[in-house]
Tab-separated table of C-alpha atoms and ligand atoms in Angstrom:
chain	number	residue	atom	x	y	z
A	1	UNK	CA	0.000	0.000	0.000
A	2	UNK	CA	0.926	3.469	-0.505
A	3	UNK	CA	0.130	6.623	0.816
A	4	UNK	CA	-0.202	9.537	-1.525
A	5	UNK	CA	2.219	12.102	-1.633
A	6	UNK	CA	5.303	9.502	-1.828
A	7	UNK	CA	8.412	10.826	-0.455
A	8	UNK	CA	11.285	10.358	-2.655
A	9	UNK	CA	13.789	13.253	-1.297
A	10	UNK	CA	15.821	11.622	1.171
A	11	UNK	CA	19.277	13.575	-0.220
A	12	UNK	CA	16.967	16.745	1.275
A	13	UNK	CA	16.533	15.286	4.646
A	14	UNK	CA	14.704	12.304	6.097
A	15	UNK	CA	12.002	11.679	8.334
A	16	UNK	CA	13.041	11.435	11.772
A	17	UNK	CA	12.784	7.101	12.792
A	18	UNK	CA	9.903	7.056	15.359
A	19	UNK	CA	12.500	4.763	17.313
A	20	UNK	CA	14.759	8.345	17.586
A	21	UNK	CA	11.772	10.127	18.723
A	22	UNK	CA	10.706	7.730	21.164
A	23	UNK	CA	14.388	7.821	22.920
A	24	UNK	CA	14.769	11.455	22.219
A	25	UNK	CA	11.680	12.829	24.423
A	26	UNK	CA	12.622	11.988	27.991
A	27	UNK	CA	15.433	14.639	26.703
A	28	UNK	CA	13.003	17.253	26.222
A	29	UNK	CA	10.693	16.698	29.420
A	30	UNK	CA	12.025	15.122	32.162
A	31	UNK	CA	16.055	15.260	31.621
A	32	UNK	CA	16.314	18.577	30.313
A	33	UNK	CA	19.141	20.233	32.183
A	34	UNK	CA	21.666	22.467	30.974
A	35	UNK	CA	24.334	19.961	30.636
A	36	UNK	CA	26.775	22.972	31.603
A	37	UNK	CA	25.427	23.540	34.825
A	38	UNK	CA	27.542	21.596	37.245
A	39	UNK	CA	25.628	21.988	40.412
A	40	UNK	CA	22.868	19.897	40.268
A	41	UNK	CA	21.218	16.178	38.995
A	42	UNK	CA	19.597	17.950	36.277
A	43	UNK	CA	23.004	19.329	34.887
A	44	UNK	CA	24.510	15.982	35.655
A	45	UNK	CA	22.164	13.878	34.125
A	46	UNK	CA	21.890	15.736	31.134
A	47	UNK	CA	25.485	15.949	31.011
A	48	UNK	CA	25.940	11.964	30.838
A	49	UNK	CA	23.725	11.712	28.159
A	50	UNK	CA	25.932	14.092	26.116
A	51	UNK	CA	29.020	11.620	27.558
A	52	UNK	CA	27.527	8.833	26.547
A	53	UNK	CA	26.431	10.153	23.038
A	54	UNK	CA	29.948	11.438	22.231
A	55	UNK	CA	30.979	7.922	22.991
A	56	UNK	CA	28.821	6.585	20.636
A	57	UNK	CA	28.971	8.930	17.676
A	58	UNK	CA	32.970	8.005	18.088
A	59	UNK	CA	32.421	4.455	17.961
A	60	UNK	CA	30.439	4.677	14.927
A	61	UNK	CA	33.007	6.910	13.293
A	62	UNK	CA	35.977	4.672	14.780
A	63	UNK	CA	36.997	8.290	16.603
A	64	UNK	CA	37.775	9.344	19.835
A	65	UNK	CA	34.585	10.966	21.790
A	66	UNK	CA	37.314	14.238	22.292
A	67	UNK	CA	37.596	14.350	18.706
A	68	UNK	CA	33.837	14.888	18.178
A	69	UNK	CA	32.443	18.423	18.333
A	70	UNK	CA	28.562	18.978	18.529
A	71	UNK	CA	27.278	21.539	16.027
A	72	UNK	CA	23.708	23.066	14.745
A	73	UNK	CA	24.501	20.596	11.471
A	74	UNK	CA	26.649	20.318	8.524
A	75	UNK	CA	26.678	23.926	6.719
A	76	UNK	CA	28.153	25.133	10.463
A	77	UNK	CA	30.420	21.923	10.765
A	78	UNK	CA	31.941	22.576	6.834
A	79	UNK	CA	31.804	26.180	7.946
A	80	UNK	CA	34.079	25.936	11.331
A	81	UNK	CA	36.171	23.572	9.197
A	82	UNK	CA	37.402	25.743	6.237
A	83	UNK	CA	36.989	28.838	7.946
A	84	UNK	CA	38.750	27.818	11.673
A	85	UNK	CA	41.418	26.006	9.965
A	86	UNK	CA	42.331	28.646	7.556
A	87	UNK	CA	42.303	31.894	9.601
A	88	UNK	CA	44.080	29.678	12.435
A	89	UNK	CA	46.846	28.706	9.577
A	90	UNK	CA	47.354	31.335	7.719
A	91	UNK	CA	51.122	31.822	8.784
A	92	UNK	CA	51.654	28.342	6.977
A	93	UNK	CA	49.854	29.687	3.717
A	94	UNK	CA	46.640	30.616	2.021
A	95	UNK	CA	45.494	28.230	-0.599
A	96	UNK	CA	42.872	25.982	-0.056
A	97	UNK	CA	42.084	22.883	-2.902
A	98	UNK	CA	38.851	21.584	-3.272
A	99	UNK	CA	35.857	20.580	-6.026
A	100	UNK	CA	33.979	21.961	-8.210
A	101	UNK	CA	30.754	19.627	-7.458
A	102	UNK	CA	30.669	20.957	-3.580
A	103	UNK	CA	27.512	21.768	-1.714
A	104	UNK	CA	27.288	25.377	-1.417
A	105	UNK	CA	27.684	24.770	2.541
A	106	UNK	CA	31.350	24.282	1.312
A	107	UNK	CA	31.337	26.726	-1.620
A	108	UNK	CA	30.406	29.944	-0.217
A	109	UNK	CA	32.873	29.928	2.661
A	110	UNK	CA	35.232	29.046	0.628
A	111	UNK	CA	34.179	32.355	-1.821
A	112	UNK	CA	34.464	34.290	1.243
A	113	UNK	CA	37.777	33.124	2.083
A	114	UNK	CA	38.782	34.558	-1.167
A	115	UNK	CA	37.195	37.651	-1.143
A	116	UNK	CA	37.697	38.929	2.482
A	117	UNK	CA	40.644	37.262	3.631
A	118	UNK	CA	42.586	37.070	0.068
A	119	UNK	CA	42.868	33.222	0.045
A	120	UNK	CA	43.986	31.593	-3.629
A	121	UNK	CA	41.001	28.461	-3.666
A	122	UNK	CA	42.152	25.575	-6.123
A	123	UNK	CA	38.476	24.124	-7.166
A	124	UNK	CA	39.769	20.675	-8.980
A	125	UNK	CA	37.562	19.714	-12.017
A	126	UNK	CA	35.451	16.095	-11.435
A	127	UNK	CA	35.618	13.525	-14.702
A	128	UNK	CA	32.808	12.575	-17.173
A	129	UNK	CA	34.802	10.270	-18.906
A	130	UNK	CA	34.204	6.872	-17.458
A	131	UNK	CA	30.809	6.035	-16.923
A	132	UNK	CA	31.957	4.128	-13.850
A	133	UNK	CA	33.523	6.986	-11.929
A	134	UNK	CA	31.590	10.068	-13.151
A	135	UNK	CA	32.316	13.242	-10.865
A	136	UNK	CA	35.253	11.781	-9.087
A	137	UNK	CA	37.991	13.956	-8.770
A	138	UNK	CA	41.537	12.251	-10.591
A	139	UNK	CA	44.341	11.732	-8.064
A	140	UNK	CA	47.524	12.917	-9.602
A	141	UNK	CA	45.444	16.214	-10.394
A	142	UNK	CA	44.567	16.799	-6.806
A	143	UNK	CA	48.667	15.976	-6.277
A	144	UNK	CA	49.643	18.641	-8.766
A	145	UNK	CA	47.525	21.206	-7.374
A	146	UNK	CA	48.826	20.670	-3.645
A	147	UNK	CA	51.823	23.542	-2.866
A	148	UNK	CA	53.937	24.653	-0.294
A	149	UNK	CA	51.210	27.037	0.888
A	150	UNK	CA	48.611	24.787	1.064
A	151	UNK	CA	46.659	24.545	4.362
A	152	UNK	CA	43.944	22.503	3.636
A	153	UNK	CA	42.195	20.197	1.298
A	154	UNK	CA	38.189	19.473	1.217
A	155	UNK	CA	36.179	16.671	-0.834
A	156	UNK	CA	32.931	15.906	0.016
A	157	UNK	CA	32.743	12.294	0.586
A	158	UNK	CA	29.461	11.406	-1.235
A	159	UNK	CA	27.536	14.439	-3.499
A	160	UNK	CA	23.937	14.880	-2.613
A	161	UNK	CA	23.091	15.301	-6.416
A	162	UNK	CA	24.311	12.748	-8.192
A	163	UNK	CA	24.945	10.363	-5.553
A	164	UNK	CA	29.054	10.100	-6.914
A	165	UNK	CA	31.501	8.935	-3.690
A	166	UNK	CA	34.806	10.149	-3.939
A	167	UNK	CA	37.674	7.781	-3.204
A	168	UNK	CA	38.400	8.954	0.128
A	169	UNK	CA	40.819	6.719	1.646
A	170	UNK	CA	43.446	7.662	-1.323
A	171	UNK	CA	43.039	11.685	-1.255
A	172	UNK	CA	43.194	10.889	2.546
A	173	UNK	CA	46.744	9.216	1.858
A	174	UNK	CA	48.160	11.558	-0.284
A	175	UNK	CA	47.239	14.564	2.080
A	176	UNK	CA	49.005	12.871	4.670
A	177	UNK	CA	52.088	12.130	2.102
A	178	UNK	CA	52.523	16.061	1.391
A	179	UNK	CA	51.114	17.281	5.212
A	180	UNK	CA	48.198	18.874	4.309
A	181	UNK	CA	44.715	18.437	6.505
A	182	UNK	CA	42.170	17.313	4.156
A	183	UNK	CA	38.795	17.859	5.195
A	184	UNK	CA	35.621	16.013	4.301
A	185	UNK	CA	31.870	16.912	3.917
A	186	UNK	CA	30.637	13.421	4.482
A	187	UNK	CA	26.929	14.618	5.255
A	188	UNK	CA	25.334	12.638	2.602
A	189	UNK	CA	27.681	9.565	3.586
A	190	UNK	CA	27.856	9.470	7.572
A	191	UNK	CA	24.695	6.586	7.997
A	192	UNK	CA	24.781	5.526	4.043
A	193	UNK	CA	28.289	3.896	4.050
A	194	UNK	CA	31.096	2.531	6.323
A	195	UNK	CA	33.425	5.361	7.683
A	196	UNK	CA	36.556	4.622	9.514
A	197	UNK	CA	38.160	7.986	10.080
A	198	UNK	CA	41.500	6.418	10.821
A	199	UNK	CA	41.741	4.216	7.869
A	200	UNK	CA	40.754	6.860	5.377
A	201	UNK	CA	43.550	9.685	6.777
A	202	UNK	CA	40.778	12.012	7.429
A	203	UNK	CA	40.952	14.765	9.852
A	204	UNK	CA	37.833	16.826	9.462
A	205	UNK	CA	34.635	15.687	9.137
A	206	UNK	CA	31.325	17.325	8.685
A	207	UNK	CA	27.867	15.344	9.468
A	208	UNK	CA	24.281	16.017	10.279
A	209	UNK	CA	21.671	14.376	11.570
A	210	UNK	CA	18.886	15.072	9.942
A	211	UNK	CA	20.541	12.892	6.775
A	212	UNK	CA	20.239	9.831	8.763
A	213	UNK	CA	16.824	9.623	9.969
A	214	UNK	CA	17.840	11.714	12.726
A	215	UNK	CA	16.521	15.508	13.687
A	216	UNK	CA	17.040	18.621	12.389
A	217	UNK	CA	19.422	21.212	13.613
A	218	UNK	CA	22.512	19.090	14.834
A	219	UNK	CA	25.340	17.877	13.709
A	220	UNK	CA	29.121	17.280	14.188
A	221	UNK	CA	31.855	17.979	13.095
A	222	UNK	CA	34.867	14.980	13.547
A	223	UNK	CA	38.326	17.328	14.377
A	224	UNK	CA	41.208	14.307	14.982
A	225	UNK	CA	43.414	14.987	18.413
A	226	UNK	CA	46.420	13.498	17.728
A	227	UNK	CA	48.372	12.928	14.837
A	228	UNK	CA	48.813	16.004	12.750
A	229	UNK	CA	46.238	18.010	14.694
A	230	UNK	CA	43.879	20.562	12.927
A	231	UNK	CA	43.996	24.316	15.525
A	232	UNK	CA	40.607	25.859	14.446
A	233	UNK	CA	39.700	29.310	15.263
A	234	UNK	CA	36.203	29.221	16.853
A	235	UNK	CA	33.696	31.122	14.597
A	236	UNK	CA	31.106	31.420	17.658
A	237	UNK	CA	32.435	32.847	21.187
A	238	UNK	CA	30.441	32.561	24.104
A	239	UNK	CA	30.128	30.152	27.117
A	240	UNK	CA	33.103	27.842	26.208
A	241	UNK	CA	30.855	24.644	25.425
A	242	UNK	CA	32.916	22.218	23.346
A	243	UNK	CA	36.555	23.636	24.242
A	244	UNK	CA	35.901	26.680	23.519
A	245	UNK	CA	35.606	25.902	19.964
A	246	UNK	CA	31.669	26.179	19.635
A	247	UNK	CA	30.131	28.093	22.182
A	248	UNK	CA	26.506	27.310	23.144
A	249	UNK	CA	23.960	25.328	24.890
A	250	UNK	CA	24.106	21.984	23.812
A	251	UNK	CA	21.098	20.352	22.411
A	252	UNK	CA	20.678	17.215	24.657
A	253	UNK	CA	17.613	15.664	22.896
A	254	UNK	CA	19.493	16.170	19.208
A	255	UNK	CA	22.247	14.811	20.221
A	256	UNK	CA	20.711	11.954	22.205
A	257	UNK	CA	18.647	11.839	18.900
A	258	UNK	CA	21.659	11.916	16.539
A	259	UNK	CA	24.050	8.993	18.628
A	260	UNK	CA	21.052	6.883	18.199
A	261	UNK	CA	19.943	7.218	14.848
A	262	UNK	CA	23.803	6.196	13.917
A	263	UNK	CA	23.624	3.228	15.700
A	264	UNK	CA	20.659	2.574	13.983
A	265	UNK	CA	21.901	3.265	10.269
A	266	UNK	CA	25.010	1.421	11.262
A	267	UNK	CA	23.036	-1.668	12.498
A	268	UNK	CA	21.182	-1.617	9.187
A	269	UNK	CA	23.617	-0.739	6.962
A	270	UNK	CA	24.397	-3.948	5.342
A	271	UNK	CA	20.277	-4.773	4.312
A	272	UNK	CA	19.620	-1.222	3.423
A	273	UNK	CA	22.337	-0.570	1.205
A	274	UNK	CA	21.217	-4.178	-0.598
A	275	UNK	CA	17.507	-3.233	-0.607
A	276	UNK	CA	17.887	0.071	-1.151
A	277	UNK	CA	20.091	-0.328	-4.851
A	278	UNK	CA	17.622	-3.306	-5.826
A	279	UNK	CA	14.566	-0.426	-5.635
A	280	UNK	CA	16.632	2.257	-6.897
A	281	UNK	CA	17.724	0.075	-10.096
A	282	UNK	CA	14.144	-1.065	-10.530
A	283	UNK	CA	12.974	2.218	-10.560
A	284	UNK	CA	15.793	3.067	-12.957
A	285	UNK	CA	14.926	0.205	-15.185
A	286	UNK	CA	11.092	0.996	-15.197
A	287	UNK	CA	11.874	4.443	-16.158
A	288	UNK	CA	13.942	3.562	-19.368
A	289	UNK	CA	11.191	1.405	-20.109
A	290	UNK	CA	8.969	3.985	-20.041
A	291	UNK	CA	11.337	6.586	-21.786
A	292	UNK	CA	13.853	6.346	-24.334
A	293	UNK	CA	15.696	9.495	-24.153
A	294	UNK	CA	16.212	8.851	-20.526
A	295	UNK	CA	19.932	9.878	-19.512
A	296	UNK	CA	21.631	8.895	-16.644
A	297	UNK	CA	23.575	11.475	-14.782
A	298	UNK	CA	26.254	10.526	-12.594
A	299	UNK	CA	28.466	6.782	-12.244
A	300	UNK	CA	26.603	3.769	-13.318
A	301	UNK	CA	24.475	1.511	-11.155
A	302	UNK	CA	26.745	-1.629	-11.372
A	303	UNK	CA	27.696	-1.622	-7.720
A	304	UNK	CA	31.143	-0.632	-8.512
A	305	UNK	CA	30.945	1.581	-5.369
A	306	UNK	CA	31.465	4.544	-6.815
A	307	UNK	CA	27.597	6.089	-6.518
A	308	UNK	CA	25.444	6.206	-3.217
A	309	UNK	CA	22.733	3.104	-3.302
A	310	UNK	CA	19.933	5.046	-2.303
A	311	UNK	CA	21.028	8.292	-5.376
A	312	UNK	CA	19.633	8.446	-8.742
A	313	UNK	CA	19.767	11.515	-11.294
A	314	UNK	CA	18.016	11.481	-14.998
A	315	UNK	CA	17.500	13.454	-17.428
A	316	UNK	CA	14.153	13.038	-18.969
A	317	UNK	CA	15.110	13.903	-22.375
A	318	UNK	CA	12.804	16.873	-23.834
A	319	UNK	CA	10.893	17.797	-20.531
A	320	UNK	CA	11.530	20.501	-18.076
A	321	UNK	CA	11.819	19.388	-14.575
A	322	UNK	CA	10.299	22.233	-12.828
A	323	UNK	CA	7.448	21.479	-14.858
A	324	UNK	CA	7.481	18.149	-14.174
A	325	UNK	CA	7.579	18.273	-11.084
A	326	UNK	CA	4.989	20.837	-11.316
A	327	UNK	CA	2.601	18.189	-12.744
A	328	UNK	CA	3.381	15.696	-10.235
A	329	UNK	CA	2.622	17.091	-6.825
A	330	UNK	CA	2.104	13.290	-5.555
A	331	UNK	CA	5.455	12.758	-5.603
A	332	UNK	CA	8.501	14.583	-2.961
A	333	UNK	CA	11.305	14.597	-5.570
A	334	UNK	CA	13.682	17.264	-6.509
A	335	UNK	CA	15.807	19.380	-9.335
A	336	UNK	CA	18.568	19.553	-7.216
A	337	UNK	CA	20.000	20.592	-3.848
A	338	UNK	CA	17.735	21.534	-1.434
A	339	UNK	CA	19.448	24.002	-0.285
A	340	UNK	CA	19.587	25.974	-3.880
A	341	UNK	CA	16.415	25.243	-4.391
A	342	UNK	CA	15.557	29.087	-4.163
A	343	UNK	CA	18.248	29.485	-6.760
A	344	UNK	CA	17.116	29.273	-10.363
A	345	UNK	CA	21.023	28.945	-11.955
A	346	UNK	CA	20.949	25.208	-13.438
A	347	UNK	CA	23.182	22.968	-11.357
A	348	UNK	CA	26.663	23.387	-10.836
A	349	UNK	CA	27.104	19.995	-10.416
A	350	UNK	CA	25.195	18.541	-13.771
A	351	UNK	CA	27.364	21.575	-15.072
A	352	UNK	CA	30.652	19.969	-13.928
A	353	UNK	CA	29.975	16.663	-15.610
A	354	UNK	CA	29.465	17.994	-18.779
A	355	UNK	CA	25.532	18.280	-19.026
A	356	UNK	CA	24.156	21.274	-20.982
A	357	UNK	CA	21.706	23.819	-19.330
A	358	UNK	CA	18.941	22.186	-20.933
A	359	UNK	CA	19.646	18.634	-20.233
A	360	UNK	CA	20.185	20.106	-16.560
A	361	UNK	CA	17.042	21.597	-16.598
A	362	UNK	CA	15.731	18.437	-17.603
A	363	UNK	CA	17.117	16.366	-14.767
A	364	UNK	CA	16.027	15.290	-11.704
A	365	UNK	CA	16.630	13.337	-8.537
A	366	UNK	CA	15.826	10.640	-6.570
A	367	UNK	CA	17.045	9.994	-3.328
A	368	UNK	CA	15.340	7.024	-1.707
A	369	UNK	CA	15.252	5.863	2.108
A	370	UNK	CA	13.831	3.539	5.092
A	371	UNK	CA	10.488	4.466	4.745
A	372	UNK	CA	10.700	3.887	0.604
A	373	UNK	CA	8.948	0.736	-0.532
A	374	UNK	CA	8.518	-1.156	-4.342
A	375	UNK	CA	5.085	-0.280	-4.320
A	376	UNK	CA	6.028	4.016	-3.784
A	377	UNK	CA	8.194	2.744	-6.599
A	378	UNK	CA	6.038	1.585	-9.375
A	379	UNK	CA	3.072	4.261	-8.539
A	380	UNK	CA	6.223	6.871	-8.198
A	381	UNK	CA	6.788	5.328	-12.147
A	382	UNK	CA	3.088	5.761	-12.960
A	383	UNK	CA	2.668	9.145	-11.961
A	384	UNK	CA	5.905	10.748	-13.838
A	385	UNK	CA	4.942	8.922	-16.853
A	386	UNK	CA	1.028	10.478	-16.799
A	387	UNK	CA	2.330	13.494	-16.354
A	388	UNK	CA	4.742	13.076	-19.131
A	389	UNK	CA	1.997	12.655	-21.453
A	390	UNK	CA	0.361	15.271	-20.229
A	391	UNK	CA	2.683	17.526	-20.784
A	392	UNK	CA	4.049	16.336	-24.221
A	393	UNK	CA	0.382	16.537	-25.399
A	394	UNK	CA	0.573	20.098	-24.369
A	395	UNK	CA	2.992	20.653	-26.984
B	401	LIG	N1	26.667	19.310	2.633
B	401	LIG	C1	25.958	18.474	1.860
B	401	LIG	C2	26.675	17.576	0.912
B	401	LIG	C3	24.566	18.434	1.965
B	401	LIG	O1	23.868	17.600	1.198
B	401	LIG	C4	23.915	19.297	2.893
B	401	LIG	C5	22.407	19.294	3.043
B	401	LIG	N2	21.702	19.397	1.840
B	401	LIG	C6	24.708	20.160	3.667
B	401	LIG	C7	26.070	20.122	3.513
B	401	LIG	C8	24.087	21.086	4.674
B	401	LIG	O2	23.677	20.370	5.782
B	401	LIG	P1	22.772	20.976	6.965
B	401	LIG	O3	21.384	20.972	6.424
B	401	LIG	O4	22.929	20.028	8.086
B	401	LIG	O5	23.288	22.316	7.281
C-alpha cells in the first residue's frame, strides 16, 4: 500500500525514525538540564547523556569521543572547518584545494575566504569520462595542485546530487604524504556507508543528523586529536561549550537523537544498502522502459561503489523538470539541492559533468530511504509517466 504524496527526497533530509523520537523525548521533558550547569542532577544527568552520546557517535566513526564536536549541522560543521582552519593557519599559507561539485555549505565559505581574507582556492575539475567513476575527482590532479602554501584540502565524501563517492581513503593518503589536513563533507555519507576515520587519513569531518533519519538542527563535526592536529579558530564565542571551539547550549535531545539514529543506520547498513540499490535500479529500469531518451547522470548503477545506493539523477530527455515536477505534486522529488532550491542557476554539479543547461534543466533526482517501498516505486513510475503525457500533449 501506498500513501499519496510519496516521499522520494531523502538527499533533502529524512524523516526522523519514530524509534529516535521515542528515545529522544525523555530529553526534552524530564532530563532537560543544561548539561553545563555543574551543580545539580539535572546538569549531571543531562550531562551523561551528552558523555555517553559522544561515545557513541565516536564508535560509529571509529573516533575518539574528544575528537567529536557537537554543532547546529553540517553547513556550520563545513563552515568551522574551512573557515577555523584557515584563519588559524594562515602563517603556513593561504590556498585551499577543493571541487567543483561541492555543496554550497562548502562553496560559499570558501568564496568568502577569497574575497575577504585574500585566500587563492584551487576548485579541482570532477571527470565525465568513465561512466563508472563520473564526478570523481583524478588523483595525480589533486597531487599537482597541492603547494607549499597549502593549508587545507576538502572533498565531500558522497555528493547529494548525483549520488558520486569520492575515493576517500586515497586523497586521505596523499594529504598525509605532502602534510596537508584534508577535510571532508561526508553529510550525505555518515549513515549511508562505512566510515573509519583512521583508515581513510581524514581529519575533518562534517555530518548532520537530519541525513540519517535523525533531527534537524545538529550535527558534528569529527576534528582528529592526535596525529597532525587541525587548531581551528572558533567562529562562535560565548560560554566555552565544546573547548571553547563552539560556544553554546548543547542540544541534549538532538544529540541523544543523533548517537542513536547512527547506531541505527550502522546496524542496518548492510540490508539497506542491498535493498535500497535493488529499488533504486528497478525504478531506474522501469523508467527507461517507459522513456527512451532517458539519460543517466552521474556513475553507473553496477555496484562498482562509486555512486550512493539510495542516489539516482536522470534526465528526462525533452521535458523541463520544474514542470514536471509541477505536474506531479504526488510525488517529494527534486531538481537539485535543497538548499539551492531558491536558486534558479541550473546545477553546478550537472554543469561539472558535462551536461548542458537544458539537459540540466531536464534532470532530476531521486534519493530514496527507510520508509521507501517497491510499491512508492512503481506508482512513483506511474505518476511521472502520466504526467509526461500530459505535458508532451501540451505541446
Ligand atoms: N553538505 C551536503 C553535501 C549536503 O547535502 C547538505 C544538506 N543538503 C549540507 C552540507 C548542509 O547540511 P545541513 O542541512 O545540516 O546544514
Amino acid at each position: 500500500m501506498t500513501t499519496l504524496p510519496i516521499y522520494m527526497d531523502d538527499h533533502a533530509t529524512t524523516r526522523v525514525d519514530p524509534r529516535v523520537v521515542e528515545v529522544m523525548l525523555p530529553y526534552l521533558t524530564s532530563v532537560f538540564g543544561n548539561p553545563g550547569s555543574v551543580n545539580h542532577s539535572f546538569g549531571w544527568d543531562a550531562q551523561q547523556a551528552v558523555d555517553a552520546s559522544r561515545q557513541s557517535v565516536a564508535t560509529s566513526l571509529h573516533a575518539q569521543p574528544k575528537d567529536i564536536l557537537f554543532t547546529s549541522g553540517a553547513t556550520e560543521s563545513n563552515n568551522l572547518a574551512l573557515r577555523g582552519v584557515c584563519l588559524r593557519n594562515e602563517h603556513k599559507g593561504k590556498h585551499v584545494i577543493s571541487v567543483l561539485t561541492e555543496h554550497h555549505a562548502i562553496l560559499d565559505p570558501l568564496d568568502r575566504l577569497k574575497r575577504r581574507d585574500e585566500f587563492d582556492v584551487t576548485l579541482l575539475p570532477v571527470s565525465n569520462h568513465d561512466p563508472n567513476t563520473i564526478g570523481t575527482i583524478d588523483l595525480q590532479q589533486l597531487e599537482d595542485a597541492i603547494r607549499p602554501d597549502t593549508v587545507l584540502v576538502s572533498v565531500m565524501f558522497a555528493n547529494n546530487e548525483i549520488g558520486t563517492i569520492q575515493p576517500i581513503a586515497e586523497i586521505g593518503e596523499l594529504c598525509r604524504k605532502h602534510n596537508v589536513l584534508f577535510h571532508t563533507d561526508a553529510t550525505q555519507a555518515v549513515g549511508r556507508l562505512p566510515i573509519d576515520v583512521n583508515a581513510m587519513h581524514i581529519d575533518l569531518m562534517s555530518f548532520s543528523a537530519h541525513k540519517f533519519y535523525g533531527p534537524k538542527g545538529v550535527g558534528g563535526l569529527y576534528v582528529r586529536r592526535d596525529g597532525p592536529r587541525p587548531k581551528l579558530l572558533p567562529l562562535v564565542d560565548g560560554g566555552g561549550q565544546e573547548g571553547g571551539l563552539r560556544a553554546g547550549t548543547l542540544n541534549t535531545a538532538g544529540i541523544v537523537a543523533m548517537a542513536h539514529a547512527l547506531e541505527l543506520a550502522l546496524d542496518e547498513l548492510q540490508t539497506e544498502s542491498t535493498r535500497l540499490s535493488q529499488l533504486r535500479n528497478h525504478l531506474y529500469s522501469q523508467l527507461t522502459n517507459k522513456f527512451s531518451d532517458l539519460l543517466l547522470n552521474g556513475p553507473n548503477l553496477n555496484g562498482l561503489g562509486h555512486r550512493l545506493h539510495n542516489n539516482l539523477n536522470v534526465c528526462f530527455g525533452d521535458v523541463d523538470g520544474e514542470a514536471l515536477m509541477m505536474s506531479t505534486p504526488d510525488l517529494a522529488i527534486s531538481s537539485g539541492s535543497a538548499c539551492s532550491s531558491t536558486n534558479p542557476e541550473p546545477s553546478h554539479v550537472l554543469r561539472s559533468i558535462g551536461r548542458s543547461d537544458d539537459e540540466t534543466r531536464a534532470s532530476l533526482r531521486f534519493g530514496l530511504g527507510r520508509f521507501t517501498t517497491l510499491a512508492d516505486v512503481d506508482v512513483a513510475v506511474q505518476l511521472l509517466t502520466a504526467s509526461i503525457q500530459r505535458l508532451r500533449a501540451m505541446h
